[in-house]
Amino acid sequence: MENLKISTAQFENRSGDKVYNLSVIENISRKAAQQGANVVAFHECSITGYTFARHLSKEQMLDLAEFIPDGPSIARLTEIAQTYNIAVLAGLFEKDEDDNLFKAYVCIDKNGLVAKYRKLHPFINPYLTPGDQYCVFDLYGWTFGILICYDNNVIENVRATTLLGANVIFMPHVTMCTPSTRPGAGFVDSNLWENRETDPTSLRLEFEGMKGRDWLMKWLPARAYDNGIYAVFSNPIGMDDDQLKNGCSMIIDPFGDILAECRTLGDDFVTATLSPEKLTQAGGYRYINARRPELYRDIIGQAHQSEQKVVWLTEE
């Protein structure tokens, strides 16, 4: 394994406008490649848009979704990867031949589809089918995993992906700035986004407080630290349908330290160098080696009925 440069991006996607969203993905991919990045990662449903899907019927979802790898968006991502010699990770809604719908995230390089992952805990639309397997794949001598948004809040998913060999886990999200039972949570007024050039301070106070980044810092670095992996977090910024998102796309090392983070109030990306030495230097490596699964194998694996509640979606 050699050092690897990875970029993570944030941008304001347009709902259902794949042509526009892919044009932004191409522009950022080009700039990331110019900085020497081998890989660039975008947020959950960065190709299709996300939050607006809560209003769509099954027929509308099927119109929006694509077959993978035979759909036009995969072909477009392959062109981008070939043109700039960079691996691109992005998200979209997927359909299969039986009209099942999934929340998908793909890795594409110059040869086409490298990996596809289906979100294990989807919720934005009632017609989505949960994925049923983890995704681990090799590229550039490293082993990568993918977990989408809510999947990362179920800590067993991150540990399982790590135990399957992942050195780096891509964590595409559309998150923060929504109501919750958590103190300090809530929507952010869209007027603050519209006035960001004249009053960036008020917007930053909301974005960086408990509605946004402060909440993220409660758990995201812990996922990297506890598992001794690099976490590549991607999140949109700006309006996603009627909800304002705060970006903060970042790359965290196995020590739980932020290597690079998007802090601008607009479309942006950052690049960080991942070094293999940290994978074994960090505490998570020692903790995984010290595990005693005979103590908790039956506890963790006991029968359980999954129940997933999303407060802001349920209340609507």
Tab-separated table of C-alpha atoms in Angstrom:
chain	number	residue	atom	x	y	z
A	1	MET	CA	0.000	0.000	0.000
A	2	GLU	CA	1.233	3.463	-0.924
A	3	ASN	CA	0.011	6.923	0.033
A	4	LEU	CA	-3.295	7.774	-1.609
A	5	LYS	CA	-4.911	11.142	-2.318
A	6	ILE	CA	-8.678	11.309	-1.855
A	7	SER	CA	-11.012	14.267	-2.292
A	8	THR	CA	-14.438	14.734	-0.755
A	9	ALA	CA	-16.915	17.271	-2.096
A	10	GLN	CA	-19.960	19.287	-1.167
A	11	PHE	CA	-22.337	20.986	-3.575
A	12	GLU	CA	-25.893	22.256	-3.866
A	13	ASN	CA	-27.689	19.641	-5.945
A	14	ARG	CA	-30.857	20.286	-7.929
A	15	SER	CA	-33.812	17.971	-7.351
A	16	GLY	CA	-34.252	15.560	-10.245
A	17	ASP	CA	-31.816	17.454	-12.504
A	18	LYS	CA	-29.272	14.766	-13.327
A	19	VAL	CA	-27.708	16.743	-16.167
A	20	TYR	CA	-26.897	19.674	-13.886
A	21	ASN	CA	-25.744	17.527	-10.977
A	22	LEU	CA	-23.460	15.477	-13.216
A	23	SER	CA	-22.015	18.688	-14.659
A	24	VAL	CA	-21.033	19.783	-11.145
A	25	ILE	CA	-19.625	16.323	-10.433
A	26	GLU	CA	-17.528	16.593	-13.586
A	27	ASN	CA	-16.264	20.076	-12.732
A	28	ILE	CA	-15.215	19.085	-9.223
A	29	SER	CA	-13.712	15.814	-10.456
A	30	ARG	CA	-11.579	17.734	-12.940
A	31	LYS	CA	-10.306	20.101	-10.252
A	32	ALA	CA	-9.653	17.235	-7.824
A	33	ALA	CA	-7.657	15.382	-10.476
A	34	GLN	CA	-5.633	18.522	-11.095
A	35	GLN	CA	-4.707	18.459	-7.401
A	36	GLY	CA	-3.464	14.901	-7.813
A	37	ALA	CA	-6.441	13.115	-6.266
A	38	ASN	CA	-6.883	9.454	-7.161
A	39	VAL	CA	-10.477	9.355	-5.885
A	40	VAL	CA	-13.266	11.891	-5.400
A	41	ALA	CA	-16.423	11.216	-3.361
A	42	PHE	CA	-19.804	12.959	-3.520
A	43	HIS	CA	-22.853	12.857	-1.258
A	44	GLU	CA	-25.837	10.535	-1.030
A	45	CYS	CA	-28.077	10.827	-4.114
A	46	SER	CA	-25.770	13.500	-5.489
A	47	ILE	CA	-26.862	12.607	-9.040
A	48	THR	CA	-30.630	12.594	-8.504
A	49	GLY	CA	-31.216	14.824	-5.501
A	50	TYR	CA	-32.607	13.409	-2.279
A	51	THR	CA	-35.104	15.134	0.000
A	52	PHE	CA	-37.677	15.818	-2.734
A	53	ALA	CA	-38.117	12.038	-3.106
A	54	ARG	CA	-40.307	11.968	0.004
A	55	HIS	CA	-43.118	13.389	-2.175
A	56	LEU	CA	-42.758	10.968	-5.103
A	57	SER	CA	-45.055	8.097	-6.037
A	58	LYS	CA	-43.657	4.719	-7.009
A	59	GLU	CA	-44.169	5.540	-10.675
A	60	GLN	CA	-42.259	8.803	-10.280
A	61	MET	CA	-39.483	7.013	-8.415
A	62	LEU	CA	-39.213	4.436	-11.191
A	63	ASP	CA	-38.933	7.241	-13.742
A	64	LEU	CA	-36.149	8.851	-11.703
A	65	ALA	CA	-34.271	5.661	-10.862
A	66	GLU	CA	-31.844	3.896	-13.195
A	67	PHE	CA	-30.529	0.449	-13.872
A	68	ILE	CA	-26.972	-0.132	-12.692
A	69	PRO	CA	-24.601	-0.492	-14.490
A	70	ASP	CA	-26.613	-0.012	-17.698
A	71	GLY	CA	-28.122	3.411	-16.955
A	72	PRO	CA	-27.052	6.738	-18.482
A	73	SER	CA	-25.611	8.156	-15.252
A	74	ILE	CA	-23.145	5.282	-14.909
A	75	ALA	CA	-22.103	5.849	-18.523
A	76	ARG	CA	-21.592	9.558	-17.794
A	77	LEU	CA	-19.569	8.855	-14.650
A	78	THR	CA	-17.399	6.455	-16.641
A	79	GLU	CA	-16.700	9.216	-19.176
A	80	ILE	CA	-15.695	11.546	-16.346
A	81	ALA	CA	-13.430	8.916	-14.786
A	82	GLN	CA	-11.786	8.207	-18.147
A	83	THR	CA	-11.316	11.870	-19.031
A	84	TYR	CA	-9.674	12.855	-15.756
A	85	ASN	CA	-8.182	9.481	-14.744
A	86	ILE	CA	-9.890	9.550	-11.364
A	87	ALA	CA	-12.248	7.198	-9.539
A	88	VAL	CA	-15.606	8.821	-8.812
A	89	LEU	CA	-18.111	7.858	-6.107
A	90	ALA	CA	-21.653	9.203	-6.303
A	91	GLY	CA	-25.210	8.297	-5.347
A	92	LEU	CA	-28.521	7.793	-7.133
A	93	PHE	CA	-31.784	5.887	-6.956
A	94	GLU	CA	-31.606	2.430	-8.539
A	95	LYS	CA	-34.282	0.133	-9.971
A	96	ASP	CA	-34.117	-3.504	-10.996
A	97	GLU	CA	-35.994	-5.566	-13.583
A	98	ASP	CA	-38.753	-6.302	-11.051
A	99	ASP	CA	-39.353	-2.607	-10.296
A	100	ASN	CA	-37.716	-2.808	-6.888
A	101	LEU	CA	-36.180	0.501	-5.815
A	102	PHE	CA	-32.939	1.050	-3.905
A	103	LYS	CA	-30.757	3.843	-2.610
A	104	ALA	CA	-27.462	3.144	-4.383
A	105	TYR	CA	-23.926	4.482	-4.232
A	106	VAL	CA	-21.346	3.527	-6.841
A	107	CYS	CA	-17.622	3.651	-7.424
A	108	ILE	CA	-16.658	4.198	-11.057
A	109	ASP	CA	-13.193	4.247	-12.592
A	110	LYS	CA	-11.975	4.482	-16.181
A	111	ASN	CA	-13.035	0.868	-16.788
A	112	GLY	CA	-16.588	1.394	-15.535
A	113	LEU	CA	-18.376	0.103	-12.429
A	114	VAL	CA	-16.019	-0.987	-9.650
A	115	ALA	CA	-18.527	-1.372	-6.827
A	116	LYS	CA	-22.191	-0.801	-5.995
A	117	TYR	CA	-23.739	-0.523	-2.550
A	118	ARG	CA	-27.402	-0.385	-1.548
A	119	LYS	CA	-28.326	1.516	1.601
A	120	LEU	CA	-29.240	-0.818	4.457
A	121	HIS	CA	-31.492	1.677	6.261
A	122	PRO	CA	-33.336	3.789	3.651
A	123	PHE	CA	-36.285	5.941	4.671
A	124	ILE	CA	-36.842	8.988	2.452
A	125	ASN	CA	-39.433	7.202	0.299
A	126	PRO	CA	-41.717	4.309	1.342
A	127	TYR	CA	-41.072	2.371	-1.874
A	128	LEU	CA	-37.354	1.906	-1.250
A	129	THR	CA	-36.099	-1.611	-0.538
A	130	PRO	CA	-33.288	-2.009	2.038
A	131	GLY	CA	-29.987	-3.439	0.892
A	132	ASP	CA	-28.968	-6.793	2.334
A	133	GLN	CA	-25.183	-6.934	2.161
A	134	TYR	CA	-22.017	-5.001	2.902
A	135	CYS	CA	-19.735	-3.687	0.208
A	136	VAL	CA	-15.948	-4.007	0.332
A	137	PHE	CA	-13.716	-3.612	-2.723
A	138	ASP	CA	-10.079	-3.085	-3.685
A	139	LEU	CA	-8.674	-0.145	-5.611
A	140	TYR	CA	-5.177	1.349	-5.850
A	141	GLY	CA	-3.885	-1.278	-3.414
A	142	TRP	CA	-6.318	-0.172	-0.672
A	143	THR	CA	-9.526	-1.831	0.530
A	144	PHE	CA	-12.609	0.366	0.648
A	145	GLY	CA	-16.086	0.086	2.106
A	146	ILE	CA	-19.286	2.103	1.690
A	147	LEU	CA	-22.021	2.924	4.212
A	148	ILE	CA	-24.728	5.476	3.410
A	149	CYS	CA	-25.875	8.039	5.978
A	150	TYR	CA	-28.099	6.279	8.585
A	151	ASP	CA	-26.107	3.075	8.094
A	152	ASN	CA	-23.218	4.733	9.923
A	153	ASN	CA	-25.333	5.458	12.989
A	154	VAL	CA	-25.795	1.723	13.544
A	155	ILE	CA	-22.311	1.091	14.843
A	156	GLU	CA	-22.331	-2.621	14.033
A	157	ASN	CA	-22.333	-1.708	10.337
A	158	VAL	CA	-19.086	0.214	10.628
A	159	ARG	CA	-17.402	-2.528	12.638
A	160	ALA	CA	-18.619	-5.227	10.224
A	161	THR	CA	-17.304	-3.309	7.217
A	162	THR	CA	-13.984	-2.883	8.983
A	163	LEU	CA	-13.779	-6.578	9.859
A	164	LEU	CA	-14.396	-7.391	6.203
A	165	GLY	CA	-11.133	-5.614	5.485
A	166	ALA	CA	-11.963	-1.973	4.789
A	167	ASN	CA	-9.135	0.504	5.377
A	168	VAL	CA	-11.271	3.419	4.212
A	169	ILE	CA	-15.036	3.780	4.547
A	170	PHE	CA	-16.899	6.223	2.325
A	171	MET	CA	-19.773	7.764	4.290
A	172	PRO	CA	-21.993	9.744	1.879
A	173	HIS	CA	-24.744	11.623	3.687
A	174	VAL	CA	-27.598	14.078	3.418
A	175	THR	CA	-27.727	15.060	7.052
A	176	MET	CA	-27.812	17.691	9.786
A	177	CYS	CA	-30.150	20.674	10.191
A	178	THR	CA	-33.323	18.632	10.836
A	179	PRO	CA	-35.537	18.289	13.934
A	180	SER	CA	-34.745	15.595	16.474
A	181	THR	CA	-35.332	14.709	20.110
A	182	ARG	CA	-31.688	15.718	20.538
A	183	PRO	CA	-31.334	19.092	22.342
A	184	GLY	CA	-30.429	21.911	19.999
A	185	ALA	CA	-31.550	20.181	16.806
A	186	GLY	CA	-33.818	21.714	14.170
A	187	PHE	CA	-34.198	23.119	10.680
A	188	VAL	CA	-32.128	26.134	9.608
A	189	ASP	CA	-33.984	29.087	8.094
A	190	SER	CA	-33.496	29.139	4.316
A	191	ASN	CA	-33.379	32.950	4.412
A	192	LEU	CA	-29.967	32.674	6.048
A	193	TRP	CA	-28.711	30.833	2.970
A	194	GLU	CA	-30.171	33.446	0.639
A	195	ASN	CA	-28.436	36.177	2.643
A	196	ARG	CA	-25.126	34.331	3.113
A	197	GLU	CA	-23.074	36.893	1.197
A	198	THR	CA	-24.183	39.837	3.332
A	199	ASP	CA	-24.547	37.959	6.631
A	200	PRO	CA	-22.363	34.843	6.695
A	201	THR	CA	-21.993	35.027	10.479
A	202	SER	CA	-25.608	34.184	11.296
A	203	LEU	CA	-25.515	31.252	8.904
A	204	ARG	CA	-22.258	29.908	10.296
A	205	LEU	CA	-23.626	30.063	13.845
A	206	GLU	CA	-26.434	27.726	12.781
A	207	PHE	CA	-24.282	25.496	10.583
A	208	GLU	CA	-21.553	25.038	13.168
A	209	GLY	CA	-23.757	24.759	16.257
A	210	MET	CA	-25.846	21.865	17.574
A	211	LYS	CA	-28.073	21.817	14.506
A	212	GLY	CA	-25.049	21.009	12.394
A	213	ARG	CA	-21.347	20.429	12.870
A	214	ASP	CA	-21.363	20.195	16.678
A	215	TRP	CA	-23.702	17.198	16.433
A	216	LEU	CA	-21.556	15.597	13.754
A	217	MET	CA	-18.486	15.873	15.968
A	218	LYS	CA	-20.214	13.846	18.689
A	219	TRP	CA	-19.994	10.624	16.679
A	220	LEU	CA	-18.258	10.823	13.306
A	221	PRO	CA	-14.638	10.928	14.559
A	222	ALA	CA	-15.477	8.034	16.907
A	223	ARG	CA	-16.368	5.813	13.956
A	224	ALA	CA	-12.889	6.313	12.529
A	225	TYR	CA	-11.098	6.111	15.893
A	226	ASP	CA	-12.825	3.002	17.258
A	227	ASN	CA	-12.310	1.061	14.049
A	228	GLY	CA	-8.901	2.377	13.070
A	229	ILE	CA	-10.072	3.385	9.581
A	230	TYR	CA	-10.139	6.489	7.404
A	231	ALA	CA	-13.640	7.976	7.145
A	232	VAL	CA	-14.530	9.952	4.025
A	233	PHE	CA	-17.657	11.970	4.840
A	234	SER	CA	-19.554	13.735	2.039
A	235	ASN	CA	-22.613	15.956	2.510
A	236	PRO	CA	-24.470	18.525	0.385
A	237	ILE	CA	-24.542	22.229	1.103
A	238	GLY	CA	-27.380	24.619	0.362
A	239	MET	CA	-30.987	23.812	-0.423
A	240	ASP	CA	-31.965	20.189	-0.974
A	241	ASP	CA	-35.615	20.584	-1.883
A	242	ASP	CA	-36.985	22.654	1.025
A	243	GLN	CA	-34.275	21.747	3.521
A	244	LEU	CA	-31.010	23.581	4.084
A	245	LYS	CA	-27.874	21.466	4.477
A	246	ASN	CA	-24.515	22.591	5.843
A	247	GLY	CA	-21.885	20.578	3.998
A	248	CYS	CA	-18.862	20.032	6.274
A	249	SER	CA	-17.561	17.291	3.971
A	250	MET	CA	-14.380	15.992	5.586
A	251	ILE	CA	-11.767	13.261	5.745
A	252	ILE	CA	-10.905	11.811	9.157
A	253	ASP	CA	-7.879	9.643	9.892
A	254	PRO	CA	-7.692	6.505	12.091
A	255	PHE	CA	-6.760	8.681	15.089
A	256	GLY	CA	-10.101	10.477	14.759
A	257	ASP	CA	-8.392	13.661	13.576
A	258	ILE	CA	-9.754	15.769	10.713
A	259	LEU	CA	-7.269	15.854	7.851
A	260	ALA	CA	-9.279	18.172	5.621
A	261	GLU	CA	-12.732	19.755	5.744
A	262	CYS	CA	-14.923	21.927	3.518
A	263	ARG	CA	-15.720	25.107	5.436
A	264	THR	CA	-16.870	27.404	2.632
A	265	LEU	CA	-20.509	28.416	2.147
A	266	GLY	CA	-20.829	26.945	-1.317
A	267	ASP	CA	-19.723	24.216	-3.700
A	268	ASP	CA	-16.272	23.017	-2.682
A	269	PHE	CA	-13.977	20.049	-2.185
A	270	VAL	CA	-10.915	19.206	-0.122
A	271	THR	CA	-8.113	16.719	-0.663
A	272	ALA	CA	-6.102	14.724	1.870
A	273	THR	CA	-3.284	12.220	1.678
A	274	LEU	CA	-3.980	8.850	3.292
A	275	SER	CA	-0.927	7.010	4.579
A	276	PRO	CA	-1.043	3.271	5.364
A	277	GLU	CA	1.132	3.597	8.483
A	278	LYS	CA	-1.703	5.186	10.454
A	279	LEU	CA	-3.855	2.089	10.016
A	280	THR	CA	-1.644	0.119	12.383
A	281	GLN	CA	-0.409	3.018	14.530
A	282	ALA	CA	-3.881	4.058	15.659
A	283	GLY	CA	-5.559	2.644	18.765
A	284	GLY	CA	-8.414	1.105	16.804
A	285	TYR	CA	-6.014	-1.421	15.284
A	286	ARG	CA	-4.960	-2.600	18.742
A	287	TYR	CA	-8.529	-2.665	20.024
A	288	ILE	CA	-9.714	-4.834	17.143
A	289	ASN	CA	-6.848	-7.247	17.761
A	290	ALA	CA	-7.769	-7.384	21.466
A	291	ARG	CA	-11.407	-8.346	20.844
A	292	ARG	CA	-12.865	-11.417	22.578
A	293	PRO	CA	-15.856	-12.305	20.380
A	294	GLU	CA	-16.583	-15.434	22.405
A	295	LEU	CA	-17.931	-13.083	25.101
A	296	TYR	CA	-20.456	-11.250	22.948
A	297	ARG	CA	-20.970	-13.249	19.756
A	298	ASP	CA	-24.348	-14.542	20.934
A	299	ILE	CA	-25.329	-11.188	22.449
A	300	ILE	CA	-24.735	-9.159	19.311
A	301	GLY	CA	-26.222	-11.865	17.096
A	302	GLN	CA	-29.385	-12.538	19.079
A	303	ALA	CA	-32.782	-12.186	17.414
A	304	HIS	CA	-33.935	-8.581	17.076
A	305	GLN	CA	-36.804	-6.844	15.286
A	306	SER	CA	-35.389	-3.790	13.497
A	307	GLU	CA	-37.340	-0.583	14.120
A	308	GLN	CA	-36.254	2.635	12.434
A	309	LYS	CA	-37.872	5.967	13.242
A	310	VAL	CA	-36.916	9.299	11.675
A	311	VAL	CA	-38.437	12.053	13.767
A	312	TRP	CA	-38.540	14.857	11.215
A	313	LEU	CA	-40.024	12.599	8.534
A	314	THR	CA	-42.580	10.999	10.856
A	315	GLU	CA	-43.822	14.304	12.207
A	316	GLU	CA	-44.407	15.645	8.733
